[in-house]
CSV table of C-alpha atoms in Angstrom, one decimal:
chain,number,residue,atom,x,y,z
K,1,MET,CA,158.8,-38.6,135.4
K,2,PRO,CA,157.9,-36.0,132.7
K,3,ALA,CA,157.2,-37.5,129.3
K,4,SER,CA,160.1,-35.6,127.8
K,5,LEU,CA,162.5,-37.3,130.1
K,6,ARG,CA,161.5,-40.9,129.5
K,7,PRO,CA,164.4,-43.2,128.4
K,8,THR,CA,162.3,-44.7,125.7
K,9,ASP,CA,161.8,-41.3,124.1
K,10,ARG,CA,165.5,-40.6,124.2
K,11,ALA,CA,166.5,-43.9,122.6
K,12,ALA,CA,163.8,-44.0,120.0
K,13,ALA,CA,164.8,-43.6,116.3
K,14,PRO,CA,168.2,-41.9,116.7
K,15,ALA,CA,169.0,-39.4,114.1
K,16,ALA,CA,171.8,-39.6,111.7
K,17,PRO,CA,175.1,-38.1,112.9
K,18,VAL,CA,175.7,-34.4,112.0
K,19,VAL,CA,179.1,-33.6,110.4
K,20,LEU,CA,180.1,-30.0,111.0
K,21,GLY,CA,183.9,-30.0,110.9
K,22,PRO,CA,186.7,-30.0,113.4
K,23,GLU,CA,186.0,-26.5,114.7
K,24,HIS,CA,182.5,-27.6,115.7
K,25,GLY,CA,183.9,-30.7,117.5
K,26,SER,CA,186.4,-28.6,119.3
K,27,SER,CA,183.7,-26.1,120.5
K,28,ILE,CA,181.6,-28.9,121.8
K,29,ALA,CA,184.6,-30.5,123.6
K,30,GLN,CA,185.5,-27.2,125.2
K,31,SER,CA,181.9,-26.7,126.3
K,32,HIS,CA,181.9,-30.1,128.0
K,33,ASP,CA,185.1,-29.2,129.8
K,34,ARG,CA,183.5,-26.0,131.0
K,35,CYS,CA,180.5,-27.9,132.3
K,36,ARG,CA,182.6,-30.3,134.2
K,37,ALA,CA,184.6,-27.4,135.7
K,38,MET,CA,181.3,-25.7,136.8
K,39,GLY,CA,180.1,-28.9,138.4
K,40,VAL,CA,177.2,-29.5,136.0
K,41,GLU,CA,176.0,-33.1,136.5
K,42,GLU,CA,175.5,-35.1,133.3
K,43,ASP,CA,172.7,-37.3,134.7
K,44,ARG,CA,170.7,-34.7,136.6
K,45,LEU,CA,167.2,-33.6,135.6
K,46,PRO,CA,167.0,-30.1,134.2
K,47,ASP,CA,165.9,-27.3,136.5
K,48,LEU,CA,162.2,-26.6,135.5
K,49,SER,CA,161.8,-23.4,137.5
K,50,PRO,CA,161.4,-20.1,135.6
K,51,VAL,CA,161.8,-16.7,137.1
K,52,SER,CA,158.8,-15.1,138.7
K,53,PRO,CA,156.2,-13.4,136.3
K,54,VAL,CA,157.2,-10.0,137.8
K,55,ARG,CA,160.9,-10.6,137.1
K,56,LEU,CA,160.1,-11.9,133.6
K,57,GLN,CA,158.2,-8.8,132.9
K,58,GLN,CA,161.1,-6.7,134.1
K,59,MET,CA,163.5,-8.6,131.9
K,60,ARG,CA,161.3,-8.1,128.9
K,61,GLU,CA,161.0,-4.4,129.6
K,62,LEU,CA,164.8,-4.1,129.9
K,63,ASN,CA,165.0,-5.8,126.4
K,64,ARG,CA,161.9,-4.2,125.0
K,65,ARG,CA,163.6,-2.9,121.8
K,66,LEU,CA,165.2,-6.3,121.1
K,67,CYS,CA,161.9,-8.0,121.6
K,68,GLU,CA,160.0,-5.6,119.4
K,69,HIS,CA,162.4,-6.0,116.5
K,70,ALA,CA,162.8,-9.8,117.0
K,71,ALA,CA,159.1,-10.8,117.2
K,72,PRO,CA,158.2,-10.3,113.5
K,73,ILE,CA,161.4,-12.0,112.3
K,74,MET,CA,160.8,-14.9,114.7
K,75,GLU,CA,157.4,-15.4,113.2
K,76,MET,CA,158.8,-15.3,109.7
K,77,LEU,CA,161.5,-17.8,110.7
K,78,PHE,CA,158.9,-20.1,112.2
K,79,GLU,CA,156.9,-20.0,108.9
K,80,GLN,CA,160.0,-21.5,107.2
K,81,ILE,CA,160.2,-24.4,109.7
K,82,VAL,CA,156.6,-24.9,110.5
K,83,SER,CA,156.5,-28.6,109.6
K,84,THR,CA,159.6,-29.5,111.6
K,85,ARG,CA,158.0,-29.6,115.1
K,86,SER,CA,160.3,-27.0,116.4
K,87,ILE,CA,160.2,-23.9,118.5
K,88,VAL,CA,161.8,-20.4,118.0
K,89,VAL,CA,163.3,-18.8,121.1
K,90,LEU,CA,164.8,-15.4,122.0
K,91,THR,CA,167.0,-15.0,125.1
K,92,ASP,CA,168.7,-12.2,126.8
K,93,THR,CA,172.5,-11.9,127.4
K,94,GLN,CA,172.3,-14.3,130.3
K,95,GLY,CA,170.5,-17.0,128.3
K,96,THR,CA,167.1,-16.5,130.0
K,97,ILE,CA,164.2,-17.0,127.5
K,98,LEU,CA,162.2,-13.8,126.8
K,99,HIS,CA,159.9,-15.0,124.1
K,100,SER,CA,159.1,-18.2,122.2
K,101,ILE,CA,156.8,-19.3,119.4
K,102,GLY,CA,156.5,-22.7,117.8
K,103,ASP,CA,154.7,-26.0,117.2
K,104,ASP,CA,151.9,-26.5,119.7
K,105,HIS,CA,152.8,-30.2,120.2
K,106,PHE,CA,156.5,-29.5,120.7
K,107,MET,CA,155.7,-26.5,122.8
K,108,GLU,CA,154.1,-28.7,125.4
K,109,ARG,CA,157.0,-31.0,125.5
K,110,ALA,CA,159.5,-28.2,125.5
K,111,GLN,CA,157.8,-26.6,128.6
K,112,GLN,CA,158.4,-29.9,130.4
K,113,ILE,CA,162.1,-29.5,129.9
K,114,ALA,CA,162.0,-25.9,130.8
K,115,LEU,CA,162.3,-24.5,127.3
K,116,ALA,CA,159.8,-21.7,128.1
K,117,PRO,CA,159.9,-18.0,128.9
K,118,GLY,CA,161.6,-17.2,132.1
K,119,VAL,CA,163.9,-20.2,132.2
K,120,ASN,CA,167.7,-19.9,131.9
K,121,TRP,CA,169.7,-21.9,129.3
K,122,SER,CA,173.2,-20.8,130.1
K,123,GLU,CA,175.8,-23.6,130.2
K,124,ALA,CA,176.0,-23.3,134.0
K,125,ALA,CA,172.3,-24.0,134.2
K,126,LYS,CA,171.7,-26.5,131.4
K,127,GLY,CA,175.1,-27.8,130.4
K,128,THR,CA,176.2,-27.7,126.7
K,129,ASN,CA,173.3,-26.4,124.5
K,130,ALA,CA,173.2,-24.1,121.5
K,131,ILE,CA,172.0,-21.0,123.5
K,132,GLY,CA,174.6,-21.2,126.3
K,133,THR,CA,177.4,-22.2,124.0
K,134,ALA,CA,176.6,-19.5,121.4
K,135,LEU,CA,176.7,-16.9,124.2
K,136,TYR,CA,180.1,-18.1,125.3
K,137,ASP,CA,181.6,-18.4,121.9
K,138,GLU,CA,179.7,-15.4,120.5
K,139,ALA,CA,179.2,-17.4,117.3
K,140,PRO,CA,176.5,-19.3,115.6
K,141,THR,CA,176.3,-22.8,117.1
K,142,VAL,CA,174.6,-26.2,116.6
K,143,VAL,CA,174.3,-28.7,119.4
K,144,HIS,CA,172.8,-31.9,118.2
K,145,GLY,CA,171.5,-34.9,120.1
K,146,GLY,CA,174.3,-36.5,122.1
K,147,GLU,CA,176.3,-33.4,122.0
K,148,HIS,CA,174.2,-32.0,124.8
K,149,TYR,CA,176.0,-32.4,128.1
K,150,VAL,CA,172.9,-33.2,130.2
K,151,ARG,CA,171.5,-36.6,129.1
K,152,ALA,CA,167.8,-35.5,129.5
K,153,ASN,CA,168.3,-33.0,126.6
K,154,ARG,CA,169.9,-35.4,124.2
K,155,PHE,CA,166.7,-35.9,122.2
K,156,LEU,CA,167.0,-32.2,121.0
K,157,THR,CA,168.7,-30.5,118.2
K,158,CYS,CA,169.4,-26.8,118.7
K,159,SER,CA,170.7,-24.1,116.3
K,160,ALA,CA,171.5,-20.7,117.8
K,161,ALA,CA,173.1,-17.4,116.8
K,162,PRO,CA,174.0,-14.4,118.9
K,163,ILE,CA,172.5,-10.9,118.2
K,164,PHE,CA,174.9,-8.0,118.4
K,165,ASP,CA,174.5,-4.2,118.8
K,166,HIS,CA,176.3,-1.4,117.1
K,167,ALA,CA,179.3,-1.6,119.4
K,168,GLY,CA,179.8,-5.4,119.0
K,169,ARG,CA,178.1,-6.3,122.3
K,170,VAL,CA,175.8,-9.2,122.5
K,171,LEU,CA,172.1,-8.3,122.9
K,172,GLY,CA,170.8,-11.8,123.1
K,173,VAL,CA,170.5,-15.1,121.2
K,174,LEU,CA,168.0,-16.4,118.6
K,175,ASP,CA,167.5,-20.2,118.7
K,176,VAL,CA,165.6,-22.9,116.9
K,177,THR,CA,165.1,-26.1,119.0
K,178,GLY,CA,163.3,-29.3,117.9
K,179,HIS,CA,163.5,-33.1,118.1
K,180,GLN,CA,166.8,-34.4,116.9
K,181,ARG,CA,165.1,-36.2,114.0
K,182,SER,CA,164.0,-32.8,112.7
K,183,TYR,CA,167.6,-31.6,112.2
K,184,HIS,CA,168.2,-29.9,108.8
K,185,PRO,CA,171.7,-28.6,107.8
K,186,HIS,CA,170.1,-25.3,106.6
K,187,THR,CA,168.5,-24.5,109.9
K,188,LEU,CA,171.6,-22.8,111.4
K,189,ALA,CA,172.0,-20.7,108.2
K,190,MET,CA,168.4,-19.5,108.5
K,191,VAL,CA,168.9,-18.7,112.2
K,192,ALA,CA,172.1,-16.8,111.5
K,193,MET,CA,170.4,-14.8,108.7
K,194,SER,CA,167.4,-14.0,110.9
K,195,ALA,CA,169.8,-12.8,113.7
K,196,ARG,CA,171.4,-10.4,111.1
K,197,LEU,CA,168.0,-9.1,110.2
K,198,ILE,CA,167.2,-8.4,113.8
K,199,GLU,CA,170.5,-6.6,114.2
K,200,ASN,CA,169.9,-4.5,111.1
K,201,GLN,CA,166.4,-3.5,112.3
K,202,TRP,CA,167.8,-2.7,115.7
K,203,PHE,CA,170.6,-0.7,114.2
K,204,SER,CA,168.3,1.4,111.9
K,205,ASP,CA,166.0,2.1,114.8
K,206,ARG,CA,168.9,3.0,117.2
K,207,PHE,CA,170.3,5.5,114.7
K,208,ARG,CA,167.1,6.7,113.1
K,209,HIS,CA,168.0,10.3,114.0
K,210,GLY,CA,171.3,10.8,112.2
K,211,LEU,CA,173.3,9.7,109.2
K,212,ARG,CA,173.5,6.1,108.3
K,213,LEU,CA,175.8,5.0,105.5
K,214,HIS,CA,174.8,1.7,103.9
K,215,PHE,CA,177.3,0.0,101.7
K,216,ALA,CA,178.1,-3.3,99.8
K,217,ALA,CA,180.7,-4.6,97.4
K,218,ARG,CA,178.0,-4.7,94.7
K,219,PRO,CA,175.2,-2.1,94.2
K,220,GLU,CA,172.6,-4.8,93.9
K,221,ALA,CA,173.4,-6.0,97.5
K,222,LEU,CA,172.3,-2.6,98.9
K,223,GLY,CA,169.0,-3.0,100.8
K,224,THR,CA,169.7,-6.7,101.5
K,225,VAL,CA,170.7,-8.4,104.7
K,226,ARG,CA,174.3,-8.4,103.5
K,227,GLU,CA,174.7,-4.6,103.4
K,228,GLY,CA,177.0,-3.0,105.8
K,229,MET,CA,175.8,-0.1,108.0
K,230,VAL,CA,177.7,2.6,109.9
K,231,ALA,CA,176.2,5.5,111.9
K,232,VAL,CA,178.0,8.8,111.5
K,233,SER,CA,177.9,11.9,113.7
K,234,PRO,CA,177.6,15.5,112.3
K,235,GLU,CA,181.3,15.8,113.0
K,236,GLY,CA,182.2,12.8,110.8
K,237,ALA,CA,182.8,10.3,113.7
K,238,ILE,CA,181.7,6.8,113.3
K,239,LEU,CA,179.3,5.9,116.1
K,240,GLY,CA,178.7,2.3,115.4
K,241,ALA,CA,178.5,-0.4,112.8
K,242,ASN,CA,176.6,-3.6,112.1
K,243,ARG,CA,178.3,-7.0,111.7
K,244,CYS,CA,178.2,-6.9,107.9
K,245,ALA,CA,180.2,-3.6,108.0
K,246,LEU,CA,182.8,-5.1,110.4
K,247,ASP,CA,183.1,-8.1,108.2
K,248,GLN,CA,183.5,-6.1,105.0
K,249,LEU,CA,185.9,-3.6,106.5
K,250,ARG,CA,187.8,-6.1,108.6
K,251,LEU,CA,187.9,-3.6,111.4
K,252,SER,CA,186.8,-3.7,115.0
K,253,PRO,CA,184.1,-1.2,116.3
K,254,ALA,CA,186.9,0.5,118.3
K,255,ALA,CA,189.1,0.9,115.2
K,256,LEU,CA,186.1,2.4,113.3
K,257,ARG,CA,185.5,4.9,116.1
K,258,ILE,CA,189.1,6.0,116.2
K,259,ARG,CA,189.5,6.4,112.4
K,260,GLY,CA,186.2,8.1,111.5
K,261,LEU,CA,184.3,8.5,108.2
K,262,GLU,CA,187.0,10.2,106.0
K,263,SER,CA,189.8,7.9,107.1
K,264,VAL,CA,187.8,4.7,106.5
K,265,PHE,CA,185.8,5.6,103.4
K,266,GLY,CA,187.9,8.3,101.8
K,267,VAL,CA,185.1,10.8,101.6
K,268,SER,CA,184.2,13.9,103.7
K,269,LEU,CA,180.7,14.5,105.0
K,270,PRO,CA,180.1,17.5,102.8
K,271,GLN,CA,181.1,15.5,99.7
K,272,LEU,CA,178.9,12.7,100.7
K,273,ALA,CA,175.9,15.0,101.2
K,274,ASP,CA,176.6,16.8,97.9
K,275,HIS,CA,176.5,13.5,96.0
K,276,CYS,CA,173.1,12.7,97.6
K,277,ARG,CA,171.8,16.1,96.6
K,278,ARG,CA,173.0,15.8,93.0
K,279,HIS,CA,172.4,12.2,92.3
K,280,ALA,CA,169.5,11.2,94.5
K,281,ASP,CA,169.3,7.4,94.9
K,282,GLN,CA,172.3,6.6,92.7
K,283,PRO,CA,174.9,4.8,95.0
K,284,ILE,CA,178.3,6.5,95.3
K,285,ALA,CA,181.4,4.5,94.5
K,286,LEU,CA,184.1,4.7,97.2
K,287,GLU,CA,187.5,3.2,97.7
K,288,VAL,CA,188.1,1.9,101.2
K,289,THR,CA,191.2,0.6,102.9
K,290,ASP,CA,190.3,-2.3,105.2
K,291,GLY,CA,191.9,-3.5,108.3
K,292,ARG,CA,194.4,-5.6,106.3
K,293,GLY,CA,195.6,-2.6,104.3
K,294,GLU,CA,193.8,-3.8,101.1
K,295,THR,CA,192.0,-1.2,99.0
K,296,ARG,CA,188.8,-2.1,97.2
K,297,LEU,CA,185.7,-0.6,95.7
K,298,ILE,CA,182.4,-0.4,97.5
K,299,HIS,CA,179.0,1.2,96.7
K,300,ALA,CA,177.3,3.3,99.3
K,301,ARG,CA,174.0,5.1,100.0
K,302,ALA,CA,173.4,7.6,102.7
K,303,PHE,CA,170.3,8.2,104.8
K,304,PHE,CA,170.2,11.6,106.5
K,305,HIS,CA,167.8,12.4,109.4
K,306,TRP,CA,169.3,15.0,111.7
K,307,PRO,CA,166.3,16.9,113.1
K,308,THR,CA,168.3,20.0,113.9
K,309,LEU,CA,170.0,20.0,110.5
K,310,TRP,CA,167.1,19.0,108.4
K,311,PRO,CA,164.0,20.8,109.8
K,312,ALA,CA,161.7,19.6,107.0
K,313,ALA,CA,162.1,16.1,108.3
K,314,VAL,CA,161.0,17.2,111.8
K,315,ALA,CA,157.3,17.5,110.8
K,316,GLN,CA,157.5,14.2,109.0
K,317,GLU,CA,159.0,12.6,112.1
K,318,MET,CA,156.0,13.7,114.1
K,319,THR,CA,153.6,12.0,111.7
K,320,ALA,CA,155.4,9.3,109.8
K,321,THR,CA,158.6,7.3,109.4
K,322,PRO,CA,161.8,9.0,108.1
K,323,VAL,CA,162.4,9.1,104.4
K,324,PRO,CA,166.1,8.9,103.3
K,325,VAL,CA,167.4,11.7,101.1
K,326,ASP,CA,168.2,9.1,98.5
K,327,ALA,CA,164.9,7.3,98.5
K,328,PRO,CA,163.7,7.0,94.8
K,329,GLY,CA,160.3,8.4,93.9
K,330,GLN,CA,159.6,9.8,97.3
K,331,ALA,CA,159.7,13.5,96.7
K,332,ARG,CA,158.2,15.6,99.5
K,333,PRO,CA,157.0,19.2,99.5
K,334,GLU,CA,159.1,21.6,101.6
K,335,PRO,CA,158.5,25.2,102.5
K,336,ALA,CA,160.8,27.6,100.8
K,337,SER,CA,162.3,28.7,104.2
K,338,ALA,CA,163.5,25.1,104.8
K,339,ARG,CA,165.0,24.2,101.5
K,340,ARG,CA,168.4,25.7,102.2
K,341,SER,CA,168.9,23.6,105.3
K,342,THR,CA,167.6,20.4,103.8
K,343,ALA,CA,169.9,20.6,100.8
K,344,PRO,CA,173.2,18.7,101.5
K,345,LEU,CA,176.4,20.7,101.5
K,346,PRO,CA,178.1,21.4,98.2
K,347,ALA,CA,181.4,19.9,97.3
K,348,ALA,CA,184.5,21.9,98.1
K,349,LYS,CA,186.1,24.1,95.4
K,350,GLU,CA,189.7,25.0,95.1
K,351,GLY,CA,190.6,28.6,95.6
K,352,PRO,CA,188.5,31.5,96.9
K,353,SER,CA,185.1,32.3,95.3
K,354,THR,CA,183.0,35.3,96.1
K,355,GLU,CA,180.0,33.6,94.4
K,356,ALA,CA,180.4,30.5,96.4
K,357,SER,CA,180.6,32.4,99.7
K,358,GLU,CA,177.4,34.1,98.9
K,359,THR,CA,175.3,31.2,97.7
K,360,ALA,CA,176.6,28.2,99.8
K,361,PRO,CA,178.2,27.7,103.1
K,362,SER,CA,182.0,27.3,103.3
K,363,LEU,CA,183.3,23.7,103.8
K,364,GLY,CA,185.6,24.9,106.6
K,365,HIS,CA,185.3,24.1,110.3
K,366,GLY,CA,181.9,24.9,111.7
K,367,THR,CA,179.8,24.6,108.5
K,368,LEU,CA,177.5,21.9,109.9
K,369,GLU,CA,177.2,23.8,113.2
K,370,ARG,CA,176.2,27.0,111.3
K,371,LEU,CA,173.5,25.2,109.3
K,372,GLU,CA,172.3,23.7,112.6
K,373,LEU,CA,172.1,27.1,114.3
K,374,GLU,CA,170.2,28.6,111.3
K,375,ALA,CA,167.8,25.7,111.3
K,376,ILE,CA,167.1,26.3,115.0
K,377,GLU,CA,166.4,30.0,114.4
K,378,ARG,CA,164.0,29.2,111.5
K,379,THR,CA,162.2,26.6,113.6
K,380,LEU,CA,161.9,29.0,116.5
K,381,ALA,CA,160.4,31.6,114.2
K,382,ALA,CA,157.9,29.0,112.9
K,383,CYS,CA,156.9,28.4,116.5
K,384,GLY,CA,156.3,32.0,117.2
K,385,GLY,CA,159.3,32.4,119.4
K,386,ASN,CA,158.2,29.6,121.8
K,387,VAL,CA,161.4,27.9,122.8
K,388,SER,CA,159.8,24.9,124.5
K,389,GLN,CA,157.7,24.2,121.4
K,390,ALA,CA,160.7,24.6,119.1
K,391,ALA,CA,162.8,22.3,121.3
K,392,ARG,CA,160.1,19.6,121.1
K,393,ALA,CA,159.9,20.0,117.3
K,394,LEU,CA,163.6,19.6,117.0
K,395,GLY,CA,163.9,16.8,119.4
K,396,ILE,CA,166.5,18.6,121.7
K,397,GLY,CA,166.4,20.2,125.1
K,398,ARG,CA,165.5,23.8,125.8
K,399,ASN,CA,168.9,24.5,127.3
K,400,THR,CA,170.5,23.2,124.1
K,401,VAL,CA,168.4,25.7,122.1
K,402,TYR,CA,169.4,28.6,124.4
K,403,ARG,CA,173.1,27.7,124.2
K,404,LYS,CA,173.1,27.4,120.4
K,405,LEU,CA,171.1,30.6,120.0
K,406,ARG,CA,173.6,32.5,122.2
K,407,ARG,CA,176.4,31.2,120.0
K,408,LEU,CA,174.5,32.2,116.8
K,409,ARG,CA,173.8,35.7,118.0
K,410,GLN,CA,177.4,36.2,119.3
K,411,GLY,CA,178.7,35.3,115.9
K,412,PRO,CA,182.1,33.7,115.1
K,413,LYS,CA,185.1,34.9,117.0
K,414,THR,CA,187.2,37.2,114.8
K,415,PRO,CA,191.0,36.9,115.3
K,416,PRO,CA,192.8,40.2,116.1
K,417,ALA,CA,194.2,42.0,113.1
K,418,ALA,CA,197.8,41.6,112.4
K,419,PRO,CA,199.9,44.6,113.5
């Protein structure tokens, strides 16, 4: 029998009971009920077989972006628990382990109970455990000692948190597993915070080409793991949000998509861009009405990176990482021909103004589209009329360039004169 499954090991030096409240007890009881309903046997030995190396490689490739963003944060998390004889694990949406790092001594033991890459830890496969239960509940979960449904796993303590994407879908699970005597009440909080860090990194990378609005109740919380993030389209539609944004706004991802930027944050896209142009890195104060109908003040900062709207950023994208328009102390030289397109839109003025119409684009419908078309034409000129080269520089397809150029050269449709 493997050393990890010896009865003497399971019975030795039991850990003190963990008190987590009635909701935790209810979650464990419901998980045990599910295990019984699925026919999981309490006394059976765990399945030690991982998927094939080829299949594991395929799964890692399918989750490549998640693995890339999770790996450095997993290393940082392990540094915080290095003396606890624990292992840090990342799984996919089905509970199959993609990557693990941890204590060498515990790693050998963990592999004997199949806590290794390629092995599935869903409730159906391993009974009640933090990974499988967190996937089912879609919430941070602790499963400690005797709370594991399968007896062979009861010497473990596991703390797991799901990782969500911009639409509220689960990407995977981050987990810390160790011997039950290594349990610490702060472990779950560290795992949950690390999961949020992975989400924020994933979100920023997913929407690196576009507008991201970062916000918090206090300006000093901007740039921390507690800041909310929403991604916004050039038309002002909200494309997605991280969990901190959903928590602060008390809205679902679907509700955010339906309402849009101006309805949720009370600011138009041109006004937001104008603030960034005028005040650089100073956060903008906004009044938001959350899902409960309560109005409160938040502080927000915008990061613009639309290649077709901001051509000066295109060259930087080809050689370095994007720089937000509000980044302090990070001025960058721009050619004179590009400055008009990189400057955010001015705020709306009441009443007609000949001067405004000559020096700045109107805030009416189609302003962003017109700036985009002008940026394409300038980029095309810089590329010597080579459409393929311009399309690559802008990060769009050749057909898109042709279509937008036709629209530019045709000009706006003029309504017929009144009789």
